Amino acid sequence: MKKAPLKLVPIISEVFARLNVDIVGPLPESDNRNKYLLTAICLSSKYPDAIPLADVKSTSVIDALIQVFSRLGFLRELQMDLGTNFTSELTETFLEKFGIKAVHSSVHRPQSNAVERFHRTIKRLLRVLCYESGENWERTLPFALLTLRTVTHESTGFSPAELVHGRNLRTPETLLFEKWAELGEEENPVTEYVFTLINRLKKCQDLAIENMEKARDKRKKWYDRGAVERKFKPGDMVLVMATIKPNKLAVSWMGPGTVISQISETNYLVSLPNRREKSQIFHINLLKPYHKRAEIVNVLLSEPVGPEPNDVDLEIVYPNANPDIYDFDEIVREGILKEKCTPEELGELEKVLNRHRKLFSNDPGRTDLIEHNIVLISDQPIRIRPYRTSARQTEILKQEIKRMLDLGVIEVGKSDFSSPLILVEAPGRDPRPCVDYRKLNSVTRAEYFPLPNIEERVEAVASAKYITVIDLTKGYWQIPLSPQAQRYAAFSTPFGSYRPLTMPFGLLNAPYCFSKFMATLLQGCEQYCVPYLDDIAIFSNTWQDHMEHIDEILGKIARAKLKIKPVKCKFAQDCVKYLGHMVEGGCRSPAEAKIQAVLDFPTPRSKTEIRKILGMIVYYSRYIENYATLVEPLTRALKGKTRKETIEWTEEMEKALENVKGKLTQNPVLFAPDFKREFIVQTDASDLGVGVILTQRINGEEHPILYLSRKFSGPEKRYSATERECAAIIFAIKKLRYYLDGQKFKIETDHNPLVWLKTNAGNNPRLMRWALALQLFNYTIVHRPGKEIAHVDCLSRL
């Protein structure tokens, strides 16, 4: 529930015109048998006072107030809470006799009484003083009050004593200073002293009011950051948040009640049924609207009606066909193999696939080589009730459960663990069931197995002449669960409980388990086969090798009792889509569907949407020259600690986004690295950042392998020109280490002094450190005029 904005209260300029009082306790009983304190604070000067009490009866409270009035004089207003000792007839009569107006705070709204904050301060001081001088807090109370009266208050900028007496009181610190300084007494005439005191009080009062106004505005600014303007009208139904006695920290919502009238901008008179007091005043932050549930009315017709038609269950019809689907003609037609292969080659491919025709199926298999197990760090069972779903969603879930039962991936069963099944519905996609395992994952012992590097996989596949892509049928469902994991991974629906027999999606360690299984299954085939979860790529440079490689990999899959989905498989292709990239003939480029998703993304209006679009684009940052500087206006919008989610979309940000989209629509192409050829690292630096291009020369032409760029930090922008150019080289070597390690390569730069970096860096400590770091590599630095590597220069500039 959002709080209402803070309402500004007027600044009290007259000292002791209004006093806030309250009672704190019970405290440990003092030597005088006192257990309570009546605390008071002046709203204008912040002057505090406290009177010990043996009890909180009205008579004791009045005696304490008389002591306060004897020091401060009779007030105009006295603010108190709604305690019975402050609202009794005796107290009201006493205040009325002395012309003091009683003001009461809102119910359960201690923030409206400034003395409440004073309680915490006085308690902390008494605790420290009692620790030093014993448990009798009443004996240390005068010292605590002296301290509070002589310390500068944050709101006023003066100590309470200065605003009341015109000067600060002599404290132990003052006495010590006077003894050291041996100050003499100053003799001033009485009249001069009085005029000086009056002027000083007037000046201090004006400054204090100014400081309090600034402090008040500052508090409102911070308080209103998450506030929302709310109002109620007479007759509105509301719920009231109230404390449950005797525990003040326990709260609950009572009601519903009815708003009778609005007392002030923030207080409402509310009528609550079944309460001793028929109506009470509540602050708006203790109220929230009550929404009455729609009533269901049943109507009984007395007219005779015909027989009810038979109920027809909603049923999703699945094709009743053989799940083992293998059609070589379909594979040839989908892969356009007749245009790419000779009849002899098609015959060889058909012979290989016929030997493994039982692998092709729309139903998942089940391996016997591995079982997924779940180990918990807590023995406390996880039980979450199923979420409520609509009638339409329930029917879809029933059909999906029936399908999974038919496939044998789940079974009906009970468990002391239970996670809810939900239906995930995304635009443009069929709804799919998914188990919410977040609670289970939070107590699961994490296992780790490194997921393959996508960039490395794409480069390896792109360098081949023949490529085959295989996709497993429901890959996770082909790995069985251990009995213990079945117990932990059980899930519930509004119509029953089930236990998964195979590894479901959503488990914490599922990706690592599957990746480890595939790496073990295809061990020894790394030179021509790379898996990424359930996507397997086979790549070769000759047709004969490719047939042998396909035969071997399909044989391993068959022995593991896995199944592959023929619709998503592509055999013996020269161009395929793999992990979001189009790879062919030693080149790679972004997939058109992914680029279209970036182009269709609406204009971002919040930080979340900027992060989404950047997350889509950064996957293809290797294809984009000047990426870091192009998106700089977008990344700059994400900076700052402000919690404000919405952003102002500027023309600069629009231009940056359009430039990036334009780069992607130009069909950028990168070449696969050839580790038998020499690598060339081209670097350049500007005032903004660095740009790097990794290339290779083939038949006299430069073939880009990838682009790199980054912005300079604040200290790096203050580097000299030579240091910035050398920083670009260091950045390039760090990022490209897996290409350059053990290779002889060339560094091309337009900064001629770097050519002598190996022999002439001794005069600059920073260059010396970088030169020593580069000694591990076999490189040669070559100067190349800037006009010949202008494309690198663009990477470092806007």
PDB file of N, CA and C in Angstrom, residues 212-271:
ATOM      1  N   MET A 212      14.630  25.526  10.102  1.00  0.00           N
ATOM      2  CA  MET A 212      13.552  24.542  10.258  1.00  0.00           C
ATOM      3  C   MET A 212      12.735  24.408   8.983  1.00  0.00           C
ATOM      4  N   GLU A 213      12.544  25.506   8.258  1.00  0.00           N
ATOM      5  CA  GLU A 213      11.818  25.436   6.984  1.00  0.00           C
ATOM      6  C   GLU A 213      12.589  24.606   5.967  1.00  0.00           C
ATOM      7  N   LYS A 214      13.906  24.791   5.913  1.00  0.00           N
ATOM      8  CA  LYS A 214      14.721  23.983   5.000  1.00  0.00           C
ATOM      9  C   LYS A 214      14.680  22.508   5.380  1.00  0.00           C
ATOM     10  N   ALA A 215      14.814  22.217   6.686  1.00  0.00           N
ATOM     11  CA  ALA A 215      14.765  20.828   7.139  1.00  0.00           C
ATOM     12  C   ALA A 215      13.403  20.210   6.863  1.00  0.00           C
ATOM     13  N   ARG A 216      12.320  21.000   7.049  1.00  0.00           N
ATOM     14  CA  ARG A 216      10.974  20.497   6.779  1.00  0.00           C
ATOM     15  C   ARG A 216      10.805  20.157   5.307  1.00  0.00           C
ATOM     16  N   ASP A 217      11.268  21.028   4.402  1.00  0.00           N
ATOM     17  CA  ASP A 217      11.154  20.779   2.963  1.00  0.00           C
ATOM     18  C   ASP A 217      11.992  19.561   2.551  1.00  0.00           C
ATOM     19  N   LYS A 218      13.158  19.396   3.167  1.00  0.00           N
ATOM     20  CA  LYS A 218      14.017  18.250   2.845  1.00  0.00           C
ATOM     21  C   LYS A 218      13.351  16.946   3.258  1.00  0.00           C
ATOM     22  N   ARG A 219      12.752  16.930   4.467  1.00  0.00           N
ATOM     23  CA  ARG A 219      12.070  15.717   4.923  1.00  0.00           C
ATOM     24  C   ARG A 219      10.901  15.380   4.018  1.00  0.00           C
ATOM     25  N   LYS A 220      10.156  16.379   3.585  1.00  0.00           N
ATOM     26  CA  LYS A 220       9.015  16.113   2.700  1.00  0.00           C
ATOM     27  C   LYS A 220       9.483  15.551   1.360  1.00  0.00           C
ATOM     28  N   LYS A 221      10.584  16.081   0.832  1.00  0.00           N
ATOM     29  CA  LYS A 221      11.095  15.607  -0.458  1.00  0.00           C
ATOM     30  C   LYS A 221      11.442  14.127  -0.389  1.00  0.00           C
ATOM     31  N   TRP A 222      12.121  13.713   0.686  1.00  0.00           N
ATOM     32  CA  TRP A 222      12.515  12.299   0.815  1.00  0.00           C
ATOM     33  C   TRP A 222      11.304  11.420   1.114  1.00  0.00           C
ATOM     34  N   TYR A 223      10.391  11.931   1.938  1.00  0.00           N
ATOM     35  CA  TYR A 223       9.216  11.135   2.312  1.00  0.00           C
ATOM     36  C   TYR A 223       8.299  10.889   1.113  1.00  0.00           C
ATOM     37  N   ASP A 224       8.180  11.892   0.225  1.00  0.00           N
ATOM     38  CA  ASP A 224       7.222  11.807  -0.888  1.00  0.00           C
ATOM     39  C   ASP A 224       7.743  11.039  -2.093  1.00  0.00           C
ATOM     40  N   ARG A 225       8.953  10.471  -2.008  1.00  0.00           N
ATOM     41  CA  ARG A 225       9.478   9.765  -3.186  1.00  0.00           C
ATOM     42  C   ARG A 225       8.563   8.622  -3.627  1.00  0.00           C
ATOM     43  N   GLY A 226       8.042   7.859  -2.686  1.00  0.00           N
ATOM     44  CA  GLY A 226       7.156   6.750  -3.044  1.00  0.00           C
ATOM     45  C   GLY A 226       5.712   6.990  -2.667  1.00  0.00           C
ATOM     46  N   ALA A 227       5.357   8.245  -2.421  1.00  0.00           N
ATOM     47  CA  ALA A 227       4.004   8.550  -1.967  1.00  0.00           C
ATOM     48  C   ALA A 227       3.048   8.716  -3.152  1.00  0.00           C
ATOM     49  N   VAL A 228       1.777   8.455  -2.884  1.00  0.00           N
ATOM     50  CA  VAL A 228       0.722   8.592  -3.893  1.00  0.00           C
ATOM     51  C   VAL A 228      -0.435   9.349  -3.264  1.00  0.00           C
ATOM     52  N   GLU A 229      -0.954  10.336  -3.968  1.00  0.00           N
ATOM     53  CA  GLU A 229      -2.084  11.125  -3.469  1.00  0.00           C
ATOM     54  C   GLU A 229      -3.332  10.246  -3.421  1.00  0.00           C
ATOM     55  N   ARG A 230      -3.916  10.118  -2.239  1.00  0.00           N
ATOM     56  CA  ARG A 230      -5.121   9.301  -2.066  1.00  0.00           C
ATOM     57  C   ARG A 230      -6.170  10.093  -1.308  1.00  0.00           C
ATOM     58  N   LYS A 231      -7.436   9.834  -1.625  1.00  0.00           N
ATOM     59  CA  LYS A 231      -8.542  10.511  -0.940  1.00  0.00           C
ATOM     60  C   LYS A 231      -9.716   9.537  -0.806  1.00  0.00           C
ATOM     61  N   PHE A 232     -10.511   9.750   0.244  1.00  0.00           N
ATOM     62  CA  PHE A 232     -11.726   8.980   0.442  1.00  0.00           C
ATOM     63  C   PHE A 232     -12.895   9.944   0.575  1.00  0.00           C
ATOM     64  N   LYS A 233     -14.053   9.464   0.205  1.00  0.00           N
ATOM     65  CA  LYS A 233     -15.278  10.253   0.306  1.00  0.00           C
ATOM     66  C   LYS A 233     -16.177   9.658   1.380  1.00  0.00           C
ATOM     67  N   PRO A 234     -17.029  10.442   1.972  1.00  0.00           N
ATOM     68  CA  PRO A 234     -17.989   9.895   2.940  1.00  0.00           C
ATOM     69  C   PRO A 234     -18.811   8.780   2.299  1.00  0.00           C
ATOM     70  N   GLY A 235     -18.912   7.660   3.000  1.00  0.00           N
ATOM     71  CA  GLY A 235     -19.631   6.508   2.479  1.00  0.00           C
ATOM     72  C   GLY A 235     -18.726   5.442   1.878  1.00  0.00           C
ATOM     73  N   ASP A 236     -17.446   5.764   1.635  1.00  0.00           N
ATOM     74  CA  ASP A 236     -16.523   4.770   1.077  1.00  0.00           C
ATOM     75  C   ASP A 236     -16.244   3.668   2.096  1.00  0.00           C
ATOM     76  N   MET A 237     -16.119   2.426   1.591  1.00  0.00           N
ATOM     77  CA  MET A 237     -15.775   1.287   2.437  1.00  0.00           C
ATOM     78  C   MET A 237     -14.249   1.172   2.506  1.00  0.00           C
ATOM     79  N   VAL A 238     -13.708   1.043   3.723  1.00  0.00           N
ATOM     80  CA  VAL A 238     -12.269   0.989   3.910  1.00  0.00           C
ATOM     81  C   VAL A 238     -11.913  -0.105   4.908  1.00  0.00           C
ATOM     82  N   LEU A 239     -10.663  -0.585   4.798  1.00  0.00           N
ATOM     83  CA  LEU A 239     -10.070  -1.455   5.801  1.00  0.00           C
ATOM     84  C   LEU A 239      -9.122  -0.625   6.650  1.00  0.00           C
ATOM     85  N   VAL A 240      -9.050  -0.921   7.944  1.00  0.00           N
ATOM     86  CA  VAL A 240      -8.255  -0.146   8.892  1.00  0.00           C
ATOM     87  C   VAL A 240      -7.146  -1.030   9.444  1.00  0.00           C
ATOM     88  N   MET A 241      -5.907  -0.526   9.368  1.00  0.00           N
ATOM     89  CA  MET A 241      -4.788  -1.248   9.960  1.00  0.00           C
ATOM     90  C   MET A 241      -4.674  -0.831  11.413  1.00  0.00           C
ATOM     91  N   ALA A 242      -4.738  -1.792  12.318  1.00  0.00           N
ATOM     92  CA  ALA A 242      -4.700  -1.483  13.749  1.00  0.00           C
ATOM     93  C   ALA A 242      -3.844  -2.506  14.458  1.00  0.00           C
ATOM     94  N   THR A 243      -3.227  -2.092  15.567  1.00  0.00           N
ATOM     95  CA  THR A 243      -2.385  -3.010  16.334  1.00  0.00           C
ATOM     96  C   THR A 243      -3.263  -3.991  17.098  1.00  0.00           C
ATOM     97  N   ILE A 244      -2.695  -5.169  17.322  1.00  0.00           N
ATOM     98  CA  ILE A 244      -3.385  -6.209  18.090  1.00  0.00           C
ATOM     99  C   ILE A 244      -2.759  -6.260  19.467  1.00  0.00           C
ATOM    100  N   LYS A 245      -3.503  -5.900  20.474  1.00  0.00           N
ATOM    101  CA  LYS A 245      -2.964  -5.909  21.829  1.00  0.00           C
ATOM    102  C   LYS A 245      -2.796  -7.338  22.305  1.00  0.00           C
ATOM    103  N   PRO A 246      -1.785  -7.628  23.195  1.00  0.00           N
ATOM    104  CA  PRO A 246      -0.875  -6.650  23.808  1.00  0.00           C
ATOM    105  C   PRO A 246       0.393  -6.407  22.996  1.00  0.00           C
ATOM    106  N   ASN A 247       0.570  -7.069  21.876  1.00  0.00           N
ATOM    107  CA  ASN A 247       1.799  -6.924  21.087  1.00  0.00           C
ATOM    108  C   ASN A 247       1.640  -5.769  20.123  1.00  0.00           C
ATOM    109  N   LYS A 248       2.363  -4.673  20.334  1.00  0.00           N
ATOM    110  CA  LYS A 248       2.217  -3.476  19.509  1.00  0.00           C
ATOM    111  C   LYS A 248       2.772  -3.666  18.113  1.00  0.00           C
ATOM    112  N   LEU A 249       3.714  -4.623  17.945  1.00  0.00           N
ATOM    113  CA  LEU A 249       4.338  -4.795  16.641  1.00  0.00           C
ATOM    114  C   LEU A 249       3.487  -5.638  15.708  1.00  0.00           C
ATOM    115  N   ALA A 250       2.484  -6.319  16.234  1.00  0.00           N
ATOM    116  CA  ALA A 250       1.629  -7.144  15.393  1.00  0.00           C
ATOM    117  C   ALA A 250       0.513  -6.278  14.835  1.00  0.00           C
ATOM    118  N   VAL A 251       0.315  -6.311  13.537  1.00  0.00           N
ATOM    119  CA  VAL A 251      -0.715  -5.502  12.898  1.00  0.00           C
ATOM    120  C   VAL A 251      -1.626  -6.393  12.067  1.00  0.00           C
ATOM    121  N   SER A 252      -2.830  -5.935  11.862  1.00  0.00           N
ATOM    122  CA  SER A 252      -3.784  -6.648  11.011  1.00  0.00           C
ATOM    123  C   SER A 252      -4.762  -5.634  10.448  1.00  0.00           C
ATOM    124  N   TRP A 253      -5.529  -6.086   9.475  1.00  0.00           N
ATOM    125  CA  TRP A 253      -6.526  -5.212   8.856  1.00  0.00           C
ATOM    126  C   TRP A 253      -7.889  -5.534   9.433  1.00  0.00           C
ATOM    127  N   MET A 254      -8.581  -4.502   9.908  1.00  0.00           N
ATOM    128  CA  MET A 254      -9.914  -4.656  10.476  1.00  0.00           C
ATOM    129  C   MET A 254     -10.927  -4.060   9.506  1.00  0.00           C
ATOM    130  N   GLY A 255     -12.134  -4.513   9.682  1.00  0.00           N
ATOM    131  CA  GLY A 255     -13.195  -3.915   8.900  1.00  0.00           C
ATOM    132  C   GLY A 255     -13.967  -4.935   8.088  1.00  0.00           C
ATOM    133  N   PRO A 256     -14.668  -4.460   7.075  1.00  0.00           N
ATOM    134  CA  PRO A 256     -14.616  -3.090   6.545  1.00  0.00           C
ATOM    135  C   PRO A 256     -15.387  -2.086   7.406  1.00  0.00           C
ATOM    136  N   GLY A 257     -14.884  -0.835   7.331  1.00  0.00           N
ATOM    137  CA  GLY A 257     -15.570   0.266   7.986  1.00  0.00           C
ATOM    138  C   GLY A 257     -16.063   1.270   6.958  1.00  0.00           C
ATOM    139  N   THR A 258     -16.795   2.258   7.433  1.00  0.00           N
ATOM    140  CA  THR A 258     -17.370   3.264   6.545  1.00  0.00           C
ATOM    141  C   THR A 258     -16.829   4.637   6.910  1.00  0.00           C
ATOM    142  N   VAL A 259     -16.382   5.380   5.904  1.00  0.00           N
ATOM    143  CA  VAL A 259     -15.900   6.737   6.132  1.00  0.00           C
ATOM    144  C   VAL A 259     -17.097   7.651   6.394  1.00  0.00           C
ATOM    145  N   ILE A 260     -17.068   8.288   7.577  1.00  0.00           N
ATOM    146  CA  ILE A 260     -18.167   9.191   7.943  1.00  0.00           C
ATOM    147  C   ILE A 260     -17.887  10.602   7.427  1.00  0.00           C
ATOM    148  N   SER A 261     -16.673  11.099   7.687  1.00  0.00           N
ATOM    149  CA  SER A 261     -16.334  12.454   7.239  1.00  0.00           C
ATOM    150  C   SER A 261     -14.823  12.600   7.206  1.00  0.00           C
ATOM    151  N   GLN A 262     -14.369  13.645   6.526  1.00  0.00           N
ATOM    152  CA  GLN A 262     -12.949  13.972   6.458  1.00  0.00           C
ATOM    153  C   GLN A 262     -12.661  15.080   7.462  1.00  0.00           C
ATOM    154  N   ILE A 263     -11.819  14.760   8.473  1.00  0.00           N
ATOM    155  CA  ILE A 263     -11.522  15.708   9.534  1.00  0.00           C
ATOM    156  C   ILE A 263     -10.504  16.744   9.068  1.00  0.00           C
ATOM    157  N   SER A 264      -9.457  16.273   8.357  1.00  0.00           N
ATOM    158  CA  SER A 264      -8.416  17.158   7.829  1.00  0.00           C
ATOM    159  C   SER A 264      -7.921  16.555   6.530  1.00  0.00           C
ATOM    160  N   GLU A 265      -6.824  17.078   6.023  1.00  0.00           N
ATOM    161  CA  GLU A 265      -6.305  16.563   4.757  1.00  0.00           C
ATOM    162  C   GLU A 265      -5.870  15.114   4.865  1.00  0.00           C
ATOM    163  N   THR A 266      -5.465  14.687   6.055  1.00  0.00           N
ATOM    164  CA  THR A 266      -4.937  13.318   6.216  1.00  0.00           C
ATOM    165  C   THR A 266      -5.717  12.471   7.203  1.00  0.00           C
ATOM    166  N   ASN A 267      -6.670  13.041   7.947  1.00  0.00           N
ATOM    167  CA  ASN A 267      -7.410  12.298   8.970  1.00  0.00           C
ATOM    168  C   ASN A 267      -8.866  12.124   8.566  1.00  0.00           C
ATOM    169  N   TYR A 268      -9.404  10.918   8.866  1.00  0.00           N
ATOM    170  CA  TYR A 268     -10.785  10.593   8.514  1.00  0.00           C
ATOM    171  C   TYR A 268     -11.476   9.987   9.727  1.00  0.00           C
ATOM    172  N   LEU A 269     -12.739  10.303   9.876  1.00  0.00           N
ATOM    173  CA  LEU A 269     -13.570   9.696  10.908  1.00  0.00           C
ATOM    174  C   LEU A 269     -14.218   8.453  10.303  1.00  0.00           C
ATOM    175  N   VAL A 270     -13.935   7.298  10.901  1.00  0.00           N
ATOM    176  CA  VAL A 270     -14.359   6.019  10.324  1.00  0.00           C
ATOM    177  C   VAL A 270     -15.215   5.283  11.336  1.00  0.00           C
ATOM    178  N   SER A 271     -16.316   4.742  10.862  1.00  0.00           N
ATOM    179  CA  SER A 271     -17.200   3.934  11.691  1.00  0.00           C
ATOM    180  C   SER A 271     -16.875   2.463  11.478  1.00  0.00           C
TER     181      SER A 271
END
